[in-house]
């Protein structure tokens, strides 16, 4: 039996970081063959490439959500992964604006494959939850209500145990039957607990699925750009990170100035012959956080920039992305060429 575990949670809650840690531990400590499916709503994705850099078998589904417009893609991808790779465990990262119970139902529909589902896990960003709740109340509640397990992530950023307890009781009130615990994907706290949950036998839960379109309901605009770049001299990783940091900050600020009420996730993935890194901005106050790195200097590579923000039309967000990417790259005297995929701009 292949076990399927869905790691859900809002934009930036730490799904990709958790998935990578889980994948590493499940394969090295538990000898499991792990396959991964990542879904992102933009035209091009970031997380699939980043996870693949850790050596995992990854299938990426982009340009829509697997809980609504792309449910057929989820089923066919699972089938292909099962038939060609034969994983013991498939970890699924839905978009941050998906409804977990819908995805569970779609997987249940694959009756001809020997698969069983682990409890649905929803990550909650413990450090941002209070601020996000004002903007995304309806949406966050729905995701929390649909989970079997609620993992309050990023406890390393929460100073007092009191605050963690408060968050736990808020979650308990929203979903009295869920199993609730706290973790830090970055530091490793709670990972063993999470692995036990994924490996344990099926948990029963009542499906709350309905027919709302999660992308529409979230009110999130999204846009992405992929490009290759060339600098006129060698640039170090540190310098590239400065460039990316400035770019993501400008995109986030321009989005807020154009009327966005909340930054969901503004991120970038940079790949060079020396290695790759991912940059994430969830909140302009806290700046850009990097994962992954490489040593040395290089002149060229590829980058993907991806933004999901509230209350902005996709087209407006795309204009912001194009404008800021062009501005920052020319300011640092990089030549760049948009990927063919985006050549219609
Ligand atoms: N401090 C801290 N940061 C985290 C933790 N988990 C994820 N992050 C950071 O949060 C940002 C978003 O994480 P990511 O895994 O991309 O979230 P996703 O959008 O849910 O896939 C990244 O900058 C991560 O490094 C954690 O436990 N603690
Ligand atoms: Mg992700």
Tab-separated table of C-alpha atoms and ligand atoms in Angstrom:
chain	number	residue	atom	x	y	z
A	1	UNK	CA	0.000	0.000	0.000
A	2	UNK	CA	1.306	3.440	-0.886
A	3	UNK	CA	0.525	6.046	1.762
A	4	UNK	CA	-0.427	9.500	0.677
A	5	UNK	CA	0.099	12.407	3.034
A	6	UNK	CA	-1.151	15.866	2.301
A	7	UNK	CA	0.746	18.715	3.947
A	8	UNK	CA	-1.661	21.609	3.599
A	9	UNK	CA	-1.562	25.114	5.041
A	10	UNK	CA	-1.781	28.732	3.992
A	11	UNK	CA	0.819	30.496	1.814
A	12	UNK	CA	4.160	30.677	3.578
A	13	UNK	CA	3.173	28.434	6.482
A	14	UNK	CA	6.220	26.226	5.845
A	15	UNK	CA	4.867	23.398	3.671
A	16	UNK	CA	7.892	23.101	1.369
A	17	UNK	CA	10.368	23.338	4.252
A	18	UNK	CA	8.437	20.636	6.125
A	19	UNK	CA	8.182	18.408	3.063
A	20	UNK	CA	11.938	18.475	2.516
A	21	UNK	CA	12.629	17.572	6.160
A	22	UNK	CA	9.993	14.838	6.085
A	23	UNK	CA	11.326	13.443	2.818
A	24	UNK	CA	14.873	13.300	4.194
A	25	UNK	CA	13.876	11.574	7.426
A	26	UNK	CA	11.400	9.162	5.873
A	27	UNK	CA	13.995	7.995	3.380
A	28	UNK	CA	17.140	7.915	5.515
A	29	UNK	CA	15.749	6.901	8.932
A	30	UNK	CA	12.738	4.842	7.890
A	31	UNK	CA	13.971	3.445	4.578
A	32	UNK	CA	10.900	4.668	2.698
A	33	UNK	CA	10.826	5.461	-0.990
A	34	UNK	CA	9.343	8.942	-1.130
A	35	UNK	CA	7.633	10.618	-4.076
A	36	UNK	CA	6.517	14.243	-3.946
A	37	UNK	CA	3.783	16.172	-5.740
A	38	UNK	CA	3.838	19.955	-5.566
A	39	UNK	CA	1.087	22.227	-6.795
A	40	UNK	CA	1.452	25.951	-7.411
A	41	UNK	CA	-1.120	28.239	-8.971
A	42	UNK	CA	1.263	30.371	-11.057
A	43	UNK	CA	2.298	29.708	-14.658
A	44	UNK	CA	5.646	28.408	-13.448
A	45	UNK	CA	6.492	26.959	-10.060
A	46	UNK	CA	9.393	27.342	-7.658
A	47	UNK	CA	9.025	24.716	-4.974
A	48	UNK	CA	9.159	21.703	-7.306
A	49	UNK	CA	12.595	22.713	-8.603
A	50	UNK	CA	13.841	23.560	-5.126
A	51	UNK	CA	12.724	20.207	-3.679
A	52	UNK	CA	14.217	18.350	-6.658
A	53	UNK	CA	17.608	19.890	-5.761
A	54	UNK	CA	17.532	17.683	-2.621
A	55	UNK	CA	17.400	14.584	-4.817
A	56	UNK	CA	13.719	13.709	-4.530
A	57	UNK	CA	11.393	12.364	-7.205
A	58	UNK	CA	9.122	15.367	-7.726
A	59	UNK	CA	6.093	15.928	-9.950
A	60	UNK	CA	5.021	19.516	-10.351
A	61	UNK	CA	1.499	20.648	-11.201
A	62	UNK	CA	1.192	24.328	-12.100
A	63	UNK	CA	-1.248	26.837	-13.573
A	64	UNK	CA	-4.146	26.151	-11.258
A	65	UNK	CA	-5.266	24.382	-8.139
A	66	UNK	CA	-5.516	20.588	-7.752
A	67	UNK	CA	-8.561	20.951	-5.541
A	68	UNK	CA	-10.607	22.693	-8.222
A	69	UNK	CA	-9.518	23.292	-11.831
A	70	UNK	CA	-6.769	20.650	-11.944
A	71	UNK	CA	-8.252	17.680	-10.138
A	72	UNK	CA	-7.813	15.450	-13.217
A	73	UNK	CA	-4.110	16.383	-13.270
A	74	UNK	CA	-3.741	15.292	-9.659
A	75	UNK	CA	-5.250	11.897	-10.409
A	76	UNK	CA	-3.158	11.302	-13.522
A	77	UNK	CA	0.024	12.516	-11.803
A	78	UNK	CA	-0.551	10.153	-8.875
A	79	UNK	CA	-1.129	7.302	-11.280
A	80	UNK	CA	2.057	8.034	-13.237
A	81	UNK	CA	4.101	8.415	-10.064
A	82	UNK	CA	2.725	5.148	-8.722
A	83	UNK	CA	3.303	3.197	-11.923
A	84	UNK	CA	6.721	4.573	-12.835
A	85	UNK	CA	8.323	5.113	-9.438
A	86	UNK	CA	6.480	2.851	-6.977
A	87	UNK	CA	6.820	5.040	-3.889
A	88	UNK	CA	6.017	3.844	-0.341
A	89	UNK	CA	4.912	7.342	0.512
A	90	UNK	CA	3.704	10.259	-1.574
A	91	UNK	CA	3.880	13.663	0.069
A	92	UNK	CA	1.572	16.230	-1.495
A	93	UNK	CA	1.999	19.979	-1.155
A	94	UNK	CA	-1.206	21.682	-2.291
A	95	UNK	CA	-1.223	25.398	-2.990
A	96	UNK	CA	-1.596	27.610	0.056
A	97	UNK	CA	-5.105	28.445	-1.061
A	98	UNK	CA	-6.481	24.941	-1.526
A	99	UNK	CA	-9.105	23.105	0.460
A	100	UNK	CA	-7.670	19.898	1.940
A	101	UNK	CA	-10.921	17.916	2.091
A	102	UNK	CA	-11.490	18.399	-1.633
A	103	UNK	CA	-8.066	16.942	-2.363
A	104	UNK	CA	-8.712	14.015	-0.039
A	105	UNK	CA	-11.952	13.310	-1.875
A	106	UNK	CA	-10.237	13.450	-5.277
A	107	UNK	CA	-7.589	10.957	-4.127
A	108	UNK	CA	-10.287	8.700	-2.660
A	109	UNK	CA	-11.741	8.627	-6.162
A	110	UNK	CA	-8.694	6.706	-7.412
A	111	UNK	CA	-10.095	3.365	-6.362
A	112	UNK	CA	-8.049	1.267	-8.766
A	113	UNK	CA	-4.719	2.170	-7.132
A	114	UNK	CA	-3.598	0.517	-3.869
A	115	UNK	CA	-3.266	3.733	-1.912
A	116	UNK	CA	-4.341	4.859	1.523
A	117	UNK	CA	-4.348	8.332	2.946
A	118	UNK	CA	-2.619	9.503	6.081
A	119	UNK	CA	-4.442	12.093	8.192
A	120	UNK	CA	-4.666	15.495	6.514
A	121	UNK	CA	-2.114	17.805	8.087
A	122	UNK	CA	-2.572	21.569	8.011
A	123	UNK	CA	0.339	23.781	8.941
A	124	UNK	CA	-0.392	27.075	10.622
A	125	UNK	CA	2.202	29.848	10.645
A	126	UNK	CA	2.364	30.471	14.387
A	127	UNK	CA	4.340	33.673	13.910
A	128	UNK	CA	1.932	35.273	11.415
A	129	UNK	CA	-1.413	33.783	12.325
A	130	UNK	CA	-2.790	36.698	14.299
A	131	UNK	CA	-1.976	39.267	11.612
A	132	UNK	CA	-3.277	37.139	8.790
A	133	UNK	CA	-6.496	36.296	10.536
A	134	UNK	CA	-7.890	39.804	10.017
A	135	UNK	CA	-7.499	39.519	6.233
A	136	UNK	CA	-8.129	35.846	5.634
A	137	UNK	CA	-10.482	34.795	8.421
A	138	UNK	CA	-12.986	32.830	6.365
A	139	UNK	CA	-10.290	31.083	4.406
A	140	UNK	CA	-8.013	30.156	7.298
A	141	UNK	CA	-10.938	28.832	9.317
A	142	UNK	CA	-11.991	26.621	6.454
A	143	UNK	CA	-8.507	25.139	6.058
A	144	UNK	CA	-8.218	24.533	9.800
A	145	UNK	CA	-11.662	22.963	10.044
A	146	UNK	CA	-10.868	20.533	7.253
A	147	UNK	CA	-7.659	19.173	8.805
A	148	UNK	CA	-7.274	16.052	10.938
A	149	UNK	CA	-4.027	17.350	12.366
A	150	UNK	CA	-3.076	20.979	12.960
A	151	UNK	CA	0.628	21.665	13.263
A	152	UNK	CA	1.472	25.101	14.612
A	153	UNK	CA	4.752	25.745	12.797
A	154	UNK	CA	7.607	28.225	13.379
A	155	UNK	CA	7.578	27.935	17.171
A	156	UNK	CA	11.230	28.978	17.047
A	157	UNK	CA	9.916	32.481	16.264
A	158	UNK	CA	7.437	32.539	19.138
A	159	UNK	CA	8.997	33.753	22.352
A	160	UNK	CA	6.603	32.676	25.065
A	161	UNK	CA	5.025	29.320	25.740
A	162	UNK	CA	1.954	31.324	26.707
A	163	UNK	CA	1.532	32.472	23.104
A	164	UNK	CA	1.857	28.927	21.825
A	165	UNK	CA	-0.806	27.777	24.302
A	166	UNK	CA	-3.090	30.607	23.203
A	167	UNK	CA	-2.718	29.569	19.579
A	168	UNK	CA	-3.434	25.970	20.499
A	169	UNK	CA	-6.661	26.887	22.238
A	170	UNK	CA	-7.709	29.070	19.314
A	171	UNK	CA	-7.167	26.062	17.010
A	172	UNK	CA	-8.991	23.776	19.409
A	173	UNK	CA	-11.988	26.094	19.307
A	174	UNK	CA	-12.015	26.112	15.507
A	175	UNK	CA	-11.564	22.366	15.183
A	176	UNK	CA	-12.346	20.479	18.386
A	177	UNK	CA	-11.648	17.035	16.945
A	178	UNK	CA	-8.240	17.741	15.417
A	179	UNK	CA	-4.946	16.583	16.892
A	180	UNK	CA	-2.984	19.775	17.594
A	181	UNK	CA	0.724	20.137	18.235
A	182	UNK	CA	3.515	22.647	17.684
A	183	UNK	CA	6.658	22.291	15.585
A	184	UNK	CA	9.488	24.059	13.824
A	185	UNK	CA	10.318	22.756	10.379
A	186	UNK	CA	13.434	24.889	10.376
A	187	UNK	CA	14.812	23.750	13.734
A	188	UNK	CA	13.404	20.223	13.627
A	189	UNK	CA	11.092	20.314	16.678
A	190	UNK	CA	8.062	18.081	16.322
A	191	UNK	CA	9.319	16.283	13.204
A	192	UNK	CA	9.208	12.837	14.873
A	193	UNK	CA	5.645	13.462	15.915
A	194	UNK	CA	4.766	14.418	12.360
A	195	UNK	CA	6.407	11.273	10.996
A	196	UNK	CA	4.471	9.084	13.455
A	197	UNK	CA	1.263	10.723	12.267
A	198	UNK	CA	2.103	10.053	8.630
A	199	UNK	CA	3.109	6.439	9.214
A	200	UNK	CA	0.269	5.509	11.554
A	201	UNK	CA	-2.920	3.810	10.362
A	202	UNK	CA	-5.825	5.674	8.845
A	203	UNK	CA	-7.723	8.178	10.917
A	204	UNK	CA	-11.411	8.594	10.308
A	205	UNK	CA	-12.643	12.074	9.613
A	206	UNK	CA	-15.761	13.685	8.340
A	207	UNK	CA	-15.452	15.305	4.954
A	208	UNK	CA	-16.602	18.905	4.815
A	209	UNK	CA	-16.043	19.284	1.131
A	210	UNK	CA	-18.201	21.570	-0.968
A	211	UNK	CA	-18.032	23.077	-4.405
A	212	UNK	CA	-16.513	26.476	-3.775
A	213	UNK	CA	-13.523	27.409	-5.928
A	214	UNK	CA	-10.716	27.961	-3.449
A	215	UNK	CA	-8.645	30.214	-5.715
A	216	UNK	CA	-11.564	32.550	-6.351
A	217	UNK	CA	-12.648	32.473	-2.727
A	218	UNK	CA	-9.183	33.343	-1.455
A	219	UNK	CA	-9.184	36.646	-3.365
A	220	UNK	CA	-5.512	36.081	-4.117
A	221	UNK	CA	-3.893	37.389	-7.301
A	222	UNK	CA	-0.902	35.476	-8.594
A	223	UNK	CA	1.860	35.933	-11.145
A	224	UNK	CA	5.188	34.373	-12.023
A	225	UNK	CA	8.173	35.045	-14.277
A	226	UNK	CA	11.000	32.788	-15.332
A	227	UNK	CA	14.171	34.128	-16.898
A	228	UNK	CA	17.816	33.466	-17.588
A	229	UNK	CA	20.328	36.095	-16.562
A	230	UNK	CA	23.906	37.002	-17.359
A	231	UNK	CA	26.022	39.512	-15.434
A	232	UNK	CA	28.922	41.396	-16.968
A	233	UNK	CA	31.230	40.199	-14.191
A	234	UNK	CA	31.314	37.352	-11.675
A	235	UNK	CA	28.785	37.772	-8.892
A	236	UNK	CA	28.999	36.058	-5.532
A	237	UNK	CA	26.111	34.268	-3.907
A	238	UNK	CA	25.965	37.044	-1.295
A	239	UNK	CA	25.596	39.679	-4.017
A	240	UNK	CA	22.896	37.679	-5.784
A	241	UNK	CA	21.016	37.462	-2.516
A	242	UNK	CA	21.168	41.248	-2.148
A	243	UNK	CA	19.733	41.647	-5.660
A	244	UNK	CA	16.935	39.137	-5.006
A	245	UNK	CA	16.173	40.631	-1.633
A	246	UNK	CA	15.768	44.091	-3.131
A	247	UNK	CA	13.598	42.696	-5.910
A	248	UNK	CA	11.230	40.837	-3.600
A	249	UNK	CA	10.919	43.824	-1.271
A	250	UNK	CA	10.071	46.124	-4.165
A	251	UNK	CA	7.460	43.696	-5.481
A	252	UNK	CA	5.868	43.370	-2.050
A	253	UNK	CA	5.853	47.124	-1.412
A	254	UNK	CA	4.467	47.905	-4.854
A	255	UNK	CA	1.701	45.340	-4.277
A	256	UNK	CA	0.773	46.888	-0.941
A	257	UNK	CA	0.828	50.373	-2.504
A	258	UNK	CA	-1.453	49.181	-5.291
A	259	UNK	CA	-4.083	48.125	-2.771
A	260	UNK	CA	-3.147	44.624	-1.690
A	261	UNK	CA	-4.229	43.950	1.882
A	262	UNK	CA	-1.865	41.045	2.482
A	263	UNK	CA	1.292	39.522	1.087
A	264	UNK	CA	0.655	35.788	0.763
A	265	UNK	CA	4.094	34.774	-0.455
A	266	UNK	CA	6.596	36.583	-2.672
A	267	UNK	CA	9.438	34.229	-3.503
A	268	UNK	CA	12.274	33.488	-5.884
A	269	UNK	CA	14.295	30.466	-6.904
A	270	UNK	CA	17.779	30.999	-8.297
A	271	UNK	CA	19.669	28.215	-10.018
A	272	UNK	CA	23.268	28.431	-11.206
A	273	UNK	CA	25.890	25.844	-12.139
A	274	UNK	CA	27.204	26.141	-8.561
A	275	UNK	CA	23.910	25.377	-6.824
A	276	UNK	CA	20.582	26.944	-6.023
A	277	UNK	CA	18.725	28.859	-3.351
A	278	UNK	CA	15.187	29.895	-2.553
A	279	UNK	CA	14.192	33.287	-1.147
A	280	UNK	CA	10.920	33.962	0.663
A	281	UNK	CA	9.251	37.155	1.731
A	282	UNK	CA	6.088	36.848	3.800
A	283	UNK	CA	6.074	40.212	5.482
A	284	UNK	CA	7.987	43.375	4.534
A	285	UNK	CA	8.810	44.091	8.180
A	286	UNK	CA	10.665	40.812	8.557
A	287	UNK	CA	12.456	40.863	5.245
A	288	UNK	CA	13.661	38.035	3.038
A	289	UNK	CA	14.539	34.583	4.340
A	290	UNK	CA	16.854	32.294	2.336
A	291	UNK	CA	17.134	28.520	2.180
A	292	UNK	CA	19.853	26.656	0.303
A	293	UNK	CA	23.157	28.102	-0.863
A	294	UNK	CA	26.229	27.662	-3.001
A	295	UNK	CA	29.857	28.633	-2.769
A	296	UNK	CA	31.785	30.811	-5.194
A	297	UNK	CA	30.868	33.268	-7.911
A	298	UNK	CA	29.136	32.920	-11.207
A	299	UNK	CA	28.052	35.020	-14.168
A	300	UNK	CA	24.861	33.362	-15.220
A	301	UNK	CA	21.904	31.315	-14.154
A	302	UNK	CA	18.149	31.124	-14.106
A	303	UNK	CA	15.615	32.602	-11.792
A	304	UNK	CA	11.907	32.280	-11.170
A	305	UNK	CA	10.001	34.988	-9.342
A	306	UNK	CA	6.589	34.184	-7.988
A	307	UNK	CA	4.027	36.255	-6.107
A	308	UNK	CA	0.670	35.546	-4.520
A	309	UNK	CA	-0.938	38.583	-2.878
A	310	UNK	CA	-4.422	39.479	-1.781
A	311	UNK	CA	-6.844	41.813	-3.604
A	312	UNK	CA	-4.797	42.370	-6.775
A	313	UNK	CA	-5.766	41.203	-10.235
A	314	UNK	CA	-3.322	38.763	-11.829
A	315	UNK	CA	-2.637	41.209	-14.650
A	316	UNK	CA	-1.745	44.064	-12.323
A	317	UNK	CA	0.497	41.817	-10.275
A	318	UNK	CA	2.223	40.582	-13.412
A	319	UNK	CA	2.918	44.191	-14.423
A	320	UNK	CA	4.435	44.834	-11.026
A	321	UNK	CA	6.621	41.743	-11.346
A	322	UNK	CA	7.815	42.642	-14.816
A	323	UNK	CA	8.500	46.258	-13.866
A	324	UNK	CA	10.433	45.464	-10.712
A	325	UNK	CA	12.428	42.594	-12.173
A	326	UNK	CA	13.452	44.778	-15.098
A	327	UNK	CA	14.289	47.705	-12.823
A	328	UNK	CA	16.441	45.778	-10.360
A	329	UNK	CA	18.234	43.640	-12.933
A	330	UNK	CA	19.152	46.654	-15.042
A	331	UNK	CA	20.188	48.582	-11.966
A	332	UNK	CA	22.681	45.802	-11.180
A	333	UNK	CA	23.609	45.553	-14.847
A	334	UNK	CA	22.402	42.041	-15.486
A	335	UNK	CA	21.268	41.040	-18.971
A	336	UNK	CA	18.236	38.840	-18.914
A	337	UNK	CA	15.921	36.956	-21.212
A	338	UNK	CA	12.437	35.866	-20.232
A	339	UNK	CA	11.741	32.173	-20.570
A	340	UNK	CA	9.967	31.107	-23.750
A	341	UNK	CA	6.943	30.292	-21.662
A	342	UNK	CA	6.601	33.981	-20.895
A	343	UNK	CA	7.635	35.323	-24.292
A	344	UNK	CA	4.138	36.607	-25.012
A	345	UNK	CA	4.676	39.618	-22.742
B	1	LIG	N1	11.754	30.528	11.507
B	1	LIG	C1	11.155	29.589	10.786
B	1	LIG	N2	10.940	29.800	9.474
B	1	LIG	C2	10.340	28.812	8.783
B	1	LIG	C3	9.902	27.592	9.386
B	1	LIG	N3	9.313	26.842	8.422
B	1	LIG	C4	9.392	27.557	7.271
B	1	LIG	N4	10.011	28.744	7.492
B	1	LIG	C5	10.292	29.821	6.513
B	1	LIG	O1	9.052	30.344	6.048
B	1	LIG	C6	9.163	30.720	4.676
B	1	LIG	C7	8.104	30.004	3.853
B	1	LIG	O2	8.359	28.623	3.911
B	1	LIG	P1	7.891	27.627	2.767
B	1	LIG	O3	8.312	26.262	3.205
B	1	LIG	O4	8.313	28.113	1.456
B	1	LIG	O5	6.288	27.789	2.925
B	1	LIG	P2	5.106	27.288	1.968
B	1	LIG	O6	4.689	28.461	1.159
B	1	LIG	O7	4.022	26.862	2.910
B	1	LIG	O8	5.648	26.144	1.166
B	1	LIG	C8	10.587	30.355	4.258
B	1	LIG	O9	11.365	31.505	4.369
B	1	LIG	C9	11.013	29.316	5.283
B	1	LIG	O10	12.399	29.266	5.486
B	1	LIG	C10	10.149	27.413	10.798
B	1	LIG	O11	9.814	26.418	11.423
B	1	LIG	N5	10.755	28.455	11.434
B	2	LIG	MG1	5.662	25.867	-0.901
